[in-house]
Coordinates of C-alpha atoms in Angstrom, one line a residue:
Chain A
X7 CA 103.5 52.7 55.2
X8 CA 103.1 53.9 51.7
X9 CA 100.2 51.5 51.1
X10 CA 98.5 52.8 54.2
X11 CA 98.8 56.3 53.0
X12 CA 97.4 55.4 49.6
X13 CA 94.4 53.7 51.3
X14 CA 93.8 56.7 53.5
X15 CA 93.9 59.1 50.5
X16 CA 91.6 56.8 48.6
X17 CA 89.1 56.7 51.5
X18 CA 89.3 60.5 51.8
X19 CA 88.6 60.9 48.0
X20 CA 85.7 58.5 48.2
X21 CA 84.3 60.5 51.2
X22 CA 84.7 63.8 49.2
X23 CA 82.9 62.4 46.1
X24 CA 80.1 61.0 48.3
X25 CA 79.9 64.4 49.9
X26 CA 79.5 66.1 46.5
X27 CA 76.9 63.6 45.4
X28 CA 75.0 64.3 48.6
X29 CA 75.2 68.0 48.3
X30 CA 73.4 67.8 45.0
X31 CA 70.5 66.0 46.6
X32 CA 70.3 67.7 50.0
X33 CA 72.0 71.1 50.1
X34 CA 73.6 71.9 53.4
X35 CA 73.2 68.5 54.9
X36 CA 76.9 67.8 55.0
X37 CA 78.4 71.1 56.0
X38 CA 81.2 70.7 58.6
X39 CA 79.9 73.2 61.1
X40 CA 79.4 73.0 64.8
X41 CA 75.7 72.9 65.6
X42 CA 74.5 75.9 67.6
X43 CA 71.7 75.5 70.1
X44 CA 68.7 77.4 69.2
X45 CA 67.2 77.0 72.7
X46 CA 66.0 80.3 74.2
X47 CA 66.6 81.1 77.9
X48 CA 63.0 80.5 78.7
X49 CA 63.0 77.1 77.1
X50 CA 66.2 76.3 79.0
X51 CA 64.6 77.3 82.3
X52 CA 61.4 75.4 81.5
X53 CA 63.4 72.3 80.5
X54 CA 65.3 72.2 83.8
X55 CA 62.2 73.0 85.8
X56 CA 60.4 70.2 84.2
X57 CA 63.4 67.9 84.8
X58 CA 63.4 68.6 88.5
X59 CA 59.7 68.4 88.7
X60 CA 59.6 64.9 87.4
X61 CA 58.0 62.6 90.0
X62 CA 60.3 59.7 89.4
X63 CA 63.6 61.7 89.6
X64 CA 66.3 59.8 91.5
X65 CA 69.4 60.8 93.4
X66 CA 71.7 60.3 90.4
X67 CA 69.6 62.4 88.1
X68 CA 69.1 65.3 90.5
X69 CA 72.8 65.4 91.3
X70 CA 73.8 65.2 87.7
X71 CA 71.5 68.1 86.7
X72 CA 72.8 70.2 89.6
X73 CA 76.4 69.5 88.7
X74 CA 75.6 70.3 85.1
X75 CA 74.0 73.6 86.1
X76 CA 77.1 74.4 88.1
X77 CA 79.2 73.8 85.1
X78 CA 77.4 76.3 83.0
X79 CA 78.0 80.0 82.6
X80 CA 74.8 81.1 84.4
X81 CA 73.1 81.4 87.7
X82 CA 70.0 79.2 87.9
X83 CA 66.7 81.0 87.9
X84 CA 64.8 80.9 91.2
X85 CA 62.1 78.7 89.7
X86 CA 64.8 76.1 88.8
X87 CA 66.1 76.3 92.3
X88 CA 62.6 75.9 93.8
X89 CA 62.0 72.8 91.5
X90 CA 65.4 71.4 92.6
X91 CA 64.6 71.9 96.3
X92 CA 61.3 70.2 95.9
X93 CA 63.0 67.3 94.2
X94 CA 65.3 67.1 97.2
X95 CA 62.3 66.9 99.4
X96 CA 60.9 64.0 97.4
X97 CA 64.3 62.3 97.7
X98 CA 64.4 63.0 101.4
X99 CA 67.8 64.6 101.2
X100 CA 68.1 67.9 103.1
X101 CA 71.9 67.9 102.8
X102 CA 71.5 68.0 99.0
X103 CA 69.1 71.0 99.2
X104 CA 71.5 72.9 101.4
X105 CA 74.4 72.0 99.2
X106 CA 72.6 73.2 96.1
X107 CA 71.8 76.6 97.7
X108 CA 75.4 76.9 98.6
X109 CA 76.4 76.0 95.0
X110 CA 74.0 78.6 93.6
X111 CA 75.5 81.1 96.0
X112 CA 78.9 80.3 94.6
X113 CA 77.6 80.6 91.1
X114 CA 76.8 84.3 91.7
X115 CA 80.5 84.9 91.6
X116 CA 81.5 88.5 92.0
X117 CA 77.8 89.6 91.9
X118 CA 77.0 87.6 95.0
X119 CA 75.8 90.7 96.9
X120 CA 73.3 91.5 94.1
X121 CA 72.0 88.2 92.8
X122 CA 72.1 86.0 95.9
X123 CA 69.7 88.1 98.1
X124 CA 67.3 88.2 95.1
X125 CA 67.3 84.4 94.8
X126 CA 66.9 84.0 98.5
X127 CA 63.9 86.3 98.5
X128 CA 62.3 84.4 95.6
X129 CA 62.9 80.9 97.2
X130 CA 62.0 82.0 100.7
X131 CA 58.4 80.7 100.6
X132 CA 59.7 77.3 99.5
X133 CA 62.4 77.3 102.2
X134 CA 59.8 78.0 104.8
X135 CA 57.3 75.5 103.4
X136 CA 59.9 72.6 103.3
X137 CA 61.8 73.6 106.5
X138 CA 65.1 74.1 104.7
X139 CA 67.7 76.3 106.3
X140 CA 69.9 78.6 104.2
X141 CA 73.6 78.0 104.5
X142 CA 73.9 81.2 106.4
X143 CA 71.5 79.9 109.1
X144 CA 73.5 76.8 109.4
X145 CA 76.7 78.9 109.6
X146 CA 78.1 77.6 106.4
X147 CA 78.7 81.0 104.8
X148 CA 82.0 81.1 106.7
X149 CA 84.4 78.1 107.2
X150 CA 83.2 76.1 110.2
X151 CA 85.6 73.2 110.5
X152 CA 89.2 72.9 109.5
X153 CA 90.3 69.9 107.5
X154 CA 93.4 68.2 108.8
X155 CA 96.1 67.5 106.3
X156 CA 95.7 63.9 105.0
X157 CA 99.4 63.4 105.5
X158 CA 99.1 64.1 109.2
X159 CA 96.0 61.9 109.7
X160 CA 97.8 58.6 109.2
X161 CA 101.3 59.8 110.0
Chain B
X20 CA 110.2 19.9 68.1
X21 CA 110.6 23.2 69.9
X22 CA 107.5 24.5 68.1
X23 CA 105.6 21.5 69.2
X24 CA 106.5 22.0 72.8
X25 CA 105.4 25.6 72.6
X26 CA 102.1 24.5 71.3
X27 CA 101.6 22.0 74.1
X28 CA 102.6 24.7 76.5
X29 CA 100.1 27.1 75.0
X30 CA 97.4 24.4 75.3
X31 CA 98.2 23.6 78.9
X32 CA 98.1 27.3 79.7
X33 CA 94.7 27.6 78.1
X34 CA 93.5 24.6 80.1
X35 CA 94.9 26.1 83.3
X36 CA 93.1 29.4 82.6
X37 CA 89.9 27.6 82.0
X38 CA 90.3 25.6 85.1
X39 CA 90.9 28.7 87.1
X40 CA 87.9 30.3 85.6
X41 CA 85.7 27.4 86.3
X42 CA 87.0 27.4 89.9
X43 CA 86.2 31.1 90.2
X44 CA 82.8 30.5 88.8
X45 CA 82.3 27.7 91.3
X46 CA 83.4 30.0 94.1
X47 CA 81.0 32.7 92.9
X48 CA 83.8 35.2 91.9
X49 CA 83.4 36.5 88.4
X50 CA 85.5 39.4 87.1
X51 CA 82.6 41.9 87.7
X52 CA 82.3 40.8 91.2
X53 CA 86.1 41.3 91.8
X54 CA 85.8 44.8 90.6
X55 CA 82.8 45.4 92.7
X56 CA 84.6 44.1 95.7
X57 CA 87.5 46.4 95.0
X58 CA 85.2 49.3 95.0
X59 CA 83.5 48.1 98.1
X60 CA 86.9 47.8 99.8
X61 CA 87.6 51.5 99.0
X62 CA 84.2 53.1 99.8
X63 CA 82.9 50.6 102.4
X64 CA 79.2 50.9 103.0
X65 CA 79.0 54.5 101.7
X66 CA 76.0 55.0 99.5
X67 CA 76.6 55.7 95.8
X68 CA 74.2 58.5 95.0
X69 CA 75.4 60.2 91.8
X70 CA 77.6 60.6 88.8
X71 CA 80.2 62.8 90.4
X72 CA 83.2 63.8 88.4
X73 CA 83.5 61.0 86.0
X74 CA 81.2 58.2 87.1
X75 CA 83.7 56.6 89.4
X76 CA 82.6 56.1 93.0
X77 CA 85.0 58.6 94.6
X78 CA 84.4 61.3 97.2
X79 CA 85.9 64.7 96.6
X80 CA 85.0 68.3 97.4
X81 CA 85.2 70.5 94.3
X82 CA 83.7 74.0 93.8
X83 CA 82.6 73.5 90.2
X84 CA 81.3 70.0 90.8
X85 CA 79.7 70.3 94.2
X86 CA 77.9 66.9 94.2
X87 CA 80.3 64.0 94.6
X88 CA 79.3 60.5 93.5
X89 CA 79.1 59.0 97.0
X90 CA 78.2 60.1 100.5
X91 CA 81.0 61.1 102.8
X92 CA 80.3 58.9 105.7
X93 CA 79.3 55.3 106.1
X94 CA 75.9 54.7 107.6
X95 CA 75.9 54.3 111.4
X96 CA 73.0 53.7 113.8
X97 CA 73.0 57.3 114.8
X98 CA 72.8 58.5 111.2
X99 CA 70.2 55.8 110.4
X100 CA 67.9 57.3 113.0
X101 CA 68.4 60.8 111.5
X102 CA 67.7 59.5 108.0
X103 CA 64.5 58.0 109.2
X104 CA 63.6 61.3 110.7
X105 CA 64.6 63.1 107.5
X106 CA 61.8 61.3 105.7
X107 CA 59.3 63.2 107.8
X108 CA 58.8 66.9 108.1
X109 CA 62.1 68.8 107.9
X110 CA 60.8 71.5 110.2
X111 CA 61.0 69.0 113.0
X112 CA 64.7 68.5 112.5
X113 CA 66.9 70.6 114.8
X114 CA 69.7 72.7 113.4
X115 CA 72.2 70.2 114.8
X116 CA 70.5 67.3 113.2
X117 CA 70.5 69.2 109.8
X118 CA 74.2 69.9 110.2
X119 CA 74.8 66.2 111.1
X120 CA 73.0 65.1 108.0
X121 CA 75.0 67.6 105.9
X122 CA 78.2 66.3 107.2
X123 CA 77.0 62.8 106.6
X124 CA 76.7 63.6 102.9
X125 CA 79.5 66.0 102.5
X126 CA 82.9 66.6 104.0
X127 CA 83.5 70.3 103.6
X128 CA 81.1 73.1 102.9
X129 CA 81.8 75.2 99.9
X130 CA 83.1 78.1 101.9
X131 CA 85.5 75.7 103.7
X132 CA 86.8 74.6 100.3
X133 CA 87.5 78.2 99.4
X134 CA 89.1 79.0 102.8
X135 CA 92.7 80.2 102.5
X136 CA 95.2 77.6 103.7
X137 CA 97.9 80.0 104.6
X138 CA 100.4 78.0 102.6
X139 CA 101.7 81.1 100.9
X140 CA 103.5 82.1 104.1
X141 CA 105.6 79.0 104.0
X142 CA 106.3 79.4 100.3
X143 CA 107.4 83.0 100.7
X144 CA 109.6 82.0 103.7
X145 CA 111.3 79.2 101.9
X146 CA 111.9 81.5 98.9
X147 CA 113.5 84.2 101.0
X148 CA 115.6 81.5 102.7
X149 CA 116.9 80.3 99.3
X150 CA 117.6 83.9 98.1
X151 CA 119.5 84.7 101.3
X152 CA 121.7 81.5 100.8
X153 CA 122.5 82.7 97.3
X154 CA 123.4 86.1 98.5
X155 CA 125.7 84.7 101.2
X156 CA 127.4 82.4 98.7
X157 CA 128.0 85.3 96.3
X158 CA 129.5 87.4 99.1
X159 CA 131.8 84.6 100.3
X160 CA 132.9 83.9 96.7
X161 CA 133.6 87.6 96.2
X162 CA 135.6 87.7 99.4
X163 CA 137.6 84.5 99.3
X164 CA 137.5 83.0 95.8
X165 CA 137.5 85.5 93.0
X166 CA 140.8 87.3 92.1
X167 CA 140.6 91.2 92.2
X168 CA 139.1 92.8 89.0
X169 CA 141.5 93.4 86.1
X170 CA 143.3 96.8 85.8
X171 CA 141.1 97.8 82.9
X172 CA 138.3 98.4 85.4
X173 CA 140.1 101.3 87.0
X174 CA 138.5 104.7 86.4
X175 CA 141.6 106.2 84.6
X176 CA 141.7 103.2 82.2
X177 CA 138.0 103.5 81.5
X178 CA 138.4 107.2 80.8
X179 CA 141.3 106.5 78.4
X180 CA 139.3 103.9 76.6
X181 CA 136.4 106.4 76.1
X182 CA 138.8 109.0 74.8
X183 CA 140.3 106.5 72.3
X184 CA 136.8 105.6 71.1
X185 CA 136.1 109.3 70.5
X186 CA 139.4 109.7 68.7
X187 CA 138.7 106.7 66.5
X188 CA 135.2 108.2 65.7
X189 CA 133.4 105.0 66.6
X190 CA 129.8 104.8 65.5
X191 CA 129.5 108.3 64.0
X192 CA 125.9 108.1 62.7
X193 CA 123.8 107.6 65.8
X194 CA 126.3 106.2 68.4
X195 CA 129.1 107.5 70.5
X196 CA 131.0 109.8 68.1
X197 CA 127.8 111.4 66.9
X198 CA 127.3 112.8 70.4
X199 CA 130.8 114.3 70.5
X200 CA 131.5 117.8 69.2
X201 CA 134.9 117.6 67.6
X202 CA 135.2 121.4 67.0
X203 CA 134.5 122.4 70.6
X204 CA 136.1 119.3 72.1
X205 CA 133.2 118.4 74.4
X206 CA 129.9 116.5 74.4
X207 CA 127.2 118.0 72.2
X208 CA 124.4 119.8 74.1

């Protein structure tokens, strides 16, 4: 136990001395700080738009990006949504397109009445062009089916 | 001697393991295949389409991760027809077909996930039931189990106790006696 502690301390000291040597050479290279993203909002939007616009995008990538977007503290810009819908068209997955619009609607949170109509208005040309229905048109804005309790299903 | 026999046992065990492995290889079952077949047992012919929650091929409906890793339903001839049609113009799909395709990929819509279950009514009911049982128990204990309160709880005794506390000048700085006017013989205004 004592030996292990000594070794640990020794390793730590070595690390510190290395650090000091390094600092002389390259100042600031070894500071223990979290790295902050310097990406602007425009760059972020452009990155996701370009990601969805890639010709060779597959189901996995599209869904991962959508899930990621849903995990962020933002509502995707209409241009990202449009790019995503077009990606769904290339993947031949209309369910994914509807689901993503639903997810964007959920992302509006308490401002749903303000943000969601704006997004719908912006993506309307794309919806008409691709023949995608909004969740409202499909009746998915309100609960449609009830899910039986799993404990009742196989009872 | 014992050590020796252990060694031979260990050897024979290794040999057995090797033999099993060889047999498995001959049968075409490697470990990877076993895991794949376990997954297959669970998800059937449902298509794996994404990462989902943690990369495992499970279906779940979740508001903050709306795209699960696999489709909800297995492919059937009906769905196969729809999927072929989906490759064409989506405007040619009817509303019912679009909804069928949606339910092929997903179990619940997001608003269905958010729909209230009404479970709170049962919870409130059971809580009140428990509270009422406790109250009845208390009443019954009070009526049939506990002896009557001691004599010190009678109002005259309580008054006498208070008078004695005043006479003894208890807590004269900011407590009881500080509120009693000893010259006038009554409580201070």
